[in-house]
Coordinates of C-alpha atoms in Angstrom, one line a residue:
X1 CA -0.1 0.0 0.1
X2 CA 1.0 3.4 -0.9
X3 CA 2.3 6.1 1.8
X4 CA -0.2 8.7 2.4
X5 CA 1.1 12.4 1.5
X6 CA 2.1 14.5 4.4
X7 CA 0.7 17.9 4.4
X8 CA 3.1 20.7 6.1
X9 CA 0.7 24.1 5.8
X10 CA 0.4 24.7 2.3
X11 CA 3.4 22.3 1.1
X12 CA 2.1 18.8 0.2
X13 CA 4.9 16.0 0.4
X14 CA 4.1 12.9 -1.6
X15 CA 6.2 10.6 0.4
X16 CA 6.0 11.4 3.9
X17 CA 9.9 10.9 4.5
X18 CA 12.1 13.5 5.5
X19 CA 15.8 12.7 4.7
X20 CA 17.7 13.7 7.9
X21 CA 20.1 16.4 7.7
X22 CA 24.0 15.1 8.1
X23 CA 27.0 17.0 8.3
X24 CA 29.8 17.8 7.5
X25 CA 29.4 17.5 4.2
X26 CA 27.3 13.9 3.8
X27 CA 23.9 15.6 3.1
X28 CA 24.4 18.6 0.9
X29 CA 22.6 19.7 -2.4
X30 CA 23.8 16.2 -4.3
X31 CA 21.5 13.8 -1.7
X32 CA 19.0 16.2 -1.0
X33 CA 17.9 17.5 -4.3
X34 CA 17.8 13.5 -5.3
X35 CA 15.2 12.5 -2.3
X36 CA 13.2 16.0 -3.0
X37 CA 13.0 14.8 -6.8
X38 CA 11.3 11.7 -5.7
X39 CA 8.5 13.3 -3.5
X40 CA 10.2 13.3 -0.1
X41 CA 11.9 16.3 1.8
X42 CA 15.6 16.6 1.2
X43 CA 17.3 18.2 3.9
X44 CA 21.0 19.7 3.3
X45 CA 23.1 20.1 6.9
X46 CA 24.1 23.8 7.7
X47 CA 27.1 22.5 9.4
X48 CA 30.4 23.7 7.5
X49 CA 28.7 23.5 4.1
X50 CA 31.7 25.1 2.5
X51 CA 34.8 22.7 3.9
X52 CA 35.6 22.0 0.3
X53 CA 36.3 25.7 -1.0
X54 CA 39.6 26.9 -0.9
X55 CA 38.5 30.3 1.3
X56 CA 37.2 27.9 4.2
X57 CA 40.3 28.1 6.4
X58 CA 40.8 31.7 6.0
X59 CA 37.5 33.1 5.7
X60 CA 35.1 30.6 7.3
X61 CA 31.8 32.0 8.0
X62 CA 31.3 33.8 4.8
X63 CA 32.6 30.7 3.1
X64 CA 29.7 28.4 4.6
X65 CA 27.0 31.1 4.0
X66 CA 28.1 31.3 0.3
X67 CA 28.3 27.5 0.2
X68 CA 24.9 27.2 1.7
X69 CA 23.0 29.5 -0.6
X70 CA 24.6 27.5 -3.5
X71 CA 23.1 24.3 -2.1
X72 CA 20.0 25.4 -1.5
X73 CA 19.6 26.6 -4.9
X74 CA 21.4 23.6 -6.6
X75 CA 18.7 21.3 -4.9
X76 CA 16.0 22.8 -5.8
X77 CA 17.4 22.9 -9.5
X78 CA 17.7 19.0 -9.1
X79 CA 14.7 18.4 -7.6
X80 CA 12.8 20.3 -10.0
X81 CA 11.3 22.5 -7.7
X82 CA 11.0 19.8 -5.1
X83 CA 10.7 20.4 -1.0
X84 CA 14.0 21.5 0.6
X85 CA 15.0 21.7 3.9
X86 CA 18.2 22.9 6.1
X87 CA 19.0 21.3 9.2
X88 CA 20.7 24.2 11.3
X89 CA 22.1 23.0 15.1
X90 CA 21.1 25.3 17.7
X91 CA 24.5 25.1 19.5
X92 CA 26.2 26.4 16.3
X93 CA 27.7 29.8 16.2
X94 CA 26.1 32.1 14.0
X95 CA 23.0 30.5 14.4
X96 CA 21.0 33.7 12.9
X97 CA 22.9 34.1 10.1
X98 CA 22.2 30.5 8.8
X99 CA 18.4 31.2 9.5
X100 CA 18.8 34.3 7.4
X101 CA 20.8 32.4 4.8
X102 CA 18.0 30.0 4.3
X103 CA 15.0 32.4 4.3
X104 CA 17.3 34.6 1.4
X105 CA 18.0 31.8 -0.9
X106 CA 14.7 29.7 -0.9
X107 CA 14.5 26.8 1.6
X108 CA 11.3 25.5 2.2
X109 CA 11.9 24.3 5.8
X110 CA 14.3 25.0 8.8
X111 CA 14.8 22.1 11.1
X112 CA 16.7 22.8 14.0
X113 CA 18.1 20.6 16.9
X114 CA 21.1 20.1 18.9
X115 CA 19.8 22.3 21.7
X116 CA 16.4 23.8 21.8
X117 CA 15.7 26.8 19.2
X118 CA 13.8 29.0 21.6
X119 CA 14.7 32.0 19.4
X120 CA 13.8 30.5 16.1
X121 CA 10.4 32.2 15.5
X122 CA 11.9 35.7 16.3
X123 CA 14.7 35.1 14.0
X124 CA 12.1 34.1 11.0
X125 CA 9.9 36.9 11.8
X126 CA 7.4 37.2 9.0
X127 CA 8.8 34.8 6.8
X128 CA 6.9 32.3 5.2
X129 CA 9.4 29.4 5.5
X130 CA 8.4 26.6 7.7
X131 CA 10.2 25.2 10.9
X132 CA 10.3 22.3 12.9
X133 CA 12.1 21.8 16.2
X134 CA 13.5 18.6 17.0
X135 CA 13.0 17.1 20.2
X136 CA 13.4 13.9 22.1
X137 CA 11.1 14.0 25.5
X138 CA 7.7 15.1 26.3
X139 CA 9.7 17.7 28.8
X140 CA 11.3 19.3 25.7
X141 CA 8.1 19.3 23.9
X142 CA 6.6 20.9 26.8
X143 CA 9.4 23.7 27.7
X144 CA 9.7 24.6 23.9
X145 CA 5.7 24.7 22.9
X146 CA 4.8 26.5 25.9
X147 CA 7.2 29.3 25.4
X148 CA 6.2 29.8 21.8
X149 CA 2.7 29.9 22.6
X150 CA 2.4 31.9 25.6
X151 CA 5.6 34.6 24.2
X152 CA 5.8 34.2 20.7
X153 CA 2.3 33.6 19.8
X154 CA 3.6 31.6 16.8
X155 CA 3.8 27.7 16.6
X156 CA 6.2 25.3 14.5
X157 CA 4.9 24.1 11.6
X158 CA 5.5 20.4 12.7
X159 CA 7.7 18.7 15.1
X160 CA 10.2 15.9 15.0
X161 CA 10.7 13.4 17.6
X162 CA 14.4 11.8 17.6
X163 CA 14.1 8.7 19.6
X164 CA 17.3 6.9 21.3
X165 CA 18.3 5.0 17.9
X166 CA 19.4 8.0 15.9
X167 CA 22.5 9.0 14.5
X168 CA 24.9 12.0 15.4
X169 CA 24.0 14.1 18.2
X170 CA 21.2 13.0 20.4
X171 CA 18.9 15.1 22.3
X172 CA 19.7 13.1 25.8
X173 CA 21.9 13.3 28.6
X174 CA 23.9 10.2 28.5
X175 CA 22.3 9.0 31.6
X176 CA 19.0 9.6 29.9
X177 CA 20.2 7.9 26.6
X178 CA 21.6 4.6 28.5
X179 CA 18.6 4.5 30.5
X180 CA 16.3 4.3 27.6
X181 CA 18.3 1.7 25.5
X182 CA 18.1 -0.3 28.6
X183 CA 14.4 -0.4 28.0
X184 CA 12.4 -2.3 25.6
X185 CA 11.1 -0.1 22.3
X186 CA 7.6 -0.1 23.6
X187 CA 8.6 2.0 26.6
X188 CA 9.8 4.8 24.1
X189 CA 6.8 4.3 21.8
X190 CA 4.5 5.5 25.4
X191 CA 6.7 8.7 25.2
X192 CA 6.2 9.2 21.4
X193 CA 2.5 8.9 22.1
X194 CA 2.8 11.5 25.2
X195 CA 4.5 13.9 22.9
X196 CA 1.9 13.4 20.0
X197 CA -0.9 13.7 22.6
X198 CA 0.9 16.9 23.9
X199 CA 1.5 18.5 20.4
X200 CA -1.7 17.9 18.9
X201 CA -3.3 19.9 21.9
X202 CA -2.8 23.0 20.1
X203 CA -4.4 22.2 17.0
X204 CA -7.7 23.6 18.4
X205 CA -6.3 27.1 19.4
X206 CA -4.6 27.3 16.3
X207 CA -7.1 25.8 13.9
X208 CA -4.6 23.8 12.0
X209 CA -2.6 20.3 12.2
X210 CA 0.4 19.8 14.0
X211 CA 2.2 16.9 12.0
X212 CA 4.6 14.9 14.0
X213 CA 7.7 13.0 12.6
X214 CA 9.5 10.3 13.8
X215 CA 13.4 9.7 13.7
X216 CA 15.7 7.5 15.1
X217 CA 16.5 4.0 13.8
X218 CA 13.5 4.0 11.0
X219 CA 15.0 1.6 8.5
X220 CA 12.2 -0.2 6.5
X221 CA 8.5 0.3 5.7
X222 CA 7.7 -1.8 8.9
X223 CA 9.1 0.7 10.7
X224 CA 7.3 3.2 9.1
X225 CA 4.1 1.6 9.4
X226 CA 5.0 1.2 13.3
X227 CA 5.4 4.6 14.1
X228 CA 2.4 5.5 11.8
X229 CA 0.0 3.5 13.7
X230 CA 1.5 5.4 17.0
X231 CA -0.1 8.3 15.5
X232 CA 3.0 10.2 13.6
X233 CA 2.3 11.7 10.3
X234 CA 5.6 11.0 8.7
X235 CA 9.1 9.9 9.3
X236 CA 12.9 11.0 9.0
X237 CA 15.6 8.5 7.9
X238 CA 19.3 9.6 7.7
X239 CA 21.1 6.4 8.0
X240 CA 19.5 4.7 5.0
X241 CA 20.3 7.4 2.6
X242 CA 24.1 7.5 3.3
X243 CA 24.9 4.5 1.3
X244 CA 23.5 5.7 -2.3
X245 CA 25.0 6.9 -5.1
X246 CA 23.7 10.4 -4.5
X247 CA 25.1 11.2 -1.1
X248 CA 27.5 13.9 -1.2
X249 CA 30.1 12.0 1.1
X250 CA 33.3 9.8 0.0
X251 CA 32.7 6.4 -1.1
X252 CA 34.9 5.3 1.7
X253 CA 32.6 6.8 3.8
X254 CA 29.6 4.8 2.3
X255 CA 31.8 1.8 2.5
X256 CA 32.4 2.0 6.3
X257 CA 28.3 1.9 6.3
X258 CA 28.1 -1.1 3.9
X259 CA 31.2 -3.2 5.9
X260 CA 29.9 -2.3 9.7
X261 CA 28.8 -5.1 11.9
X262 CA 26.5 -4.5 14.9
X263 CA 29.0 -4.4 17.5
X264 CA 30.8 -1.5 15.9
X265 CA 28.0 1.1 16.7
X266 CA 28.9 2.6 19.7
X267 CA 27.9 5.6 21.8
X268 CA 30.7 8.6 21.7
X269 CA 30.9 12.0 23.2
X270 CA 30.8 15.1 21.3
X271 CA 32.3 18.6 22.0
X272 CA 28.5 19.5 21.5
X273 CA 28.1 18.4 24.9
X274 CA 25.6 15.8 23.8
X275 CA 26.1 11.8 23.2
X276 CA 26.3 10.6 20.0
X277 CA 26.1 7.7 18.0
X278 CA 29.2 6.5 15.7
X279 CA 31.0 3.7 14.3
X280 CA 33.8 2.8 16.2
X281 CA 37.3 3.6 14.4
X282 CA 40.9 4.1 15.6
X283 CA 40.4 7.7 16.0
X284 CA 37.3 7.3 18.5
X285 CA 39.2 4.5 20.3
X286 CA 42.4 6.7 21.1
X287 CA 40.0 9.8 22.0
X288 CA 39.1 7.6 25.3
X289 CA 42.6 8.2 26.5
X290 CA 43.9 10.7 24.9
X291 CA 43.3 14.3 24.0
X292 CA 43.5 15.4 20.3
X293 CA 46.1 18.3 19.8
X294 CA 44.1 20.9 18.3
X295 CA 45.7 23.6 16.2
X296 CA 42.7 25.6 14.8
X297 CA 39.6 26.5 15.9
X298 CA 36.9 26.9 13.7
X299 CA 34.5 28.4 16.4
X300 CA 31.7 26.3 15.1
X301 CA 30.2 25.7 18.5
X302 CA 28.7 28.0 21.0
X303 CA 30.1 26.4 24.0
X304 CA 33.2 24.2 22.7
X305 CA 36.4 25.3 24.2
X306 CA 39.6 23.9 22.3
X307 CA 41.5 24.0 25.6
X308 CA 39.2 21.3 26.9
X309 CA 37.3 19.6 24.3
X310 CA 38.3 15.9 23.5
X311 CA 39.0 16.4 19.6
X312 CA 37.9 18.9 17.1
X313 CA 34.6 18.0 15.7
X314 CA 34.6 20.0 12.4
X315 CA 38.3 18.4 11.6
X316 CA 37.1 15.2 12.7
X317 CA 33.7 14.8 10.4
X318 CA 35.5 16.6 7.6
X319 CA 37.8 13.9 7.6
X320 CA 35.0 11.7 7.4
X321 CA 33.2 13.1 4.8
X322 CA 36.4 13.1 2.3
X323 CA 37.0 9.6 3.3
X324 CA 39.6 9.3 5.9
X325 CA 37.7 6.6 7.8
X326 CA 40.1 5.4 10.5
X327 CA 41.0 8.9 11.8
X328 CA 38.0 10.8 12.0
X329 CA 34.1 10.9 13.5
X330 CA 32.1 8.6 11.4
X331 CA 28.4 9.3 12.8
X332 CA 25.6 6.7 12.1
X333 CA 22.2 5.5 12.9
X334 CA 21.7 2.3 15.2
X335 CA 20.9 0.3 12.2
X336 CA 23.8 1.2 10.0
X337 CA 25.0 -2.4 10.4
X338 CA 22.1 -3.4 8.3
X339 CA 23.2 -1.8 5.2
X340 CA 24.9 -4.1 2.8
X341 CA 25.4 -2.4 -0.6
X342 CA 25.8 0.8 -2.7
X343 CA 22.1 1.8 -3.7
X344 CA 20.1 5.0 -5.4
X345 CA 17.5 7.1 -3.6
X346 CA 14.8 6.1 -6.2
X347 CA 15.5 2.5 -5.0
X348 CA 14.9 3.4 -1.6
X349 CA 12.1 5.2 -2.1
X350 CA 10.3 3.0 -4.3
X351 CA 11.3 0.1 -1.7
X352 CA 9.5 2.0 1.2
X353 CA 6.4 3.3 -0.8
X354 CA 5.1 -0.3 -2.0

């Protein structure tokens, strides 16, 4: 049975799947454009999008904004006018500049996690761009939406719930994360239902739907159907799209997913201050006992101190995107080990929409 379209305000998404934003350099215009072309939502990561530019080291922020503008427009072109979003980490410095860049260059959606984006409605102002926070608990949903409801009188166009099986940065403390991972999936399902109930409690007041999207460990159609049955309106998937021809990452990065075993996937500490999920490699093994020698700070994160951080996340992710899989941070979701071949975005979308 075909999946039902997702409606986000005046946007109609034929395939109710959002491709998760992956940085640095894993989801740029090639992947996002290909996903949007197939009727889903393609998402560009705003994490250091200009890393391949010759001016990146000497003029980092202007280079990043120029690159983000390019990738938004290029993804739109590839997708034949499909729906393109941008994922911006709230923990990023120059957060407001990235928001402004998205608005000025025709992105359809801003998705924001890695911290609660309290100021996002103010930054968006009168723009018609859609926006969504990423939250992981009903507590976070209450804090954020209550504030927006009372102070901003403006609510998100949809909400993404990111569960404990997601890849990259996770919206839990390490203690919370380990607690959820020790429990059964059905326990977090109850949290999902509580979040959905709270989010949708605003529908009557605002006289519009509040779609809820689930992310984290969604791998196949069975997973999609499960979260739809819980009351979600769509899903976000990132890991599935890495080992595709269209993914912006180096082939060696993609093959790291193809070759990964279940026991290779682990929880790591990130300079962002959150736990993350990644493929264990020599670089991360060494970081358990020895701090990286950091020679340059990119000032990419608001709360990162080069003197105390265990490694430079920008450098670690850039090396990963360029294919240096032994000396880098290889973010991935819990189900990355299930991937066993390089495929195409179309083949994945067709498989999920049968």
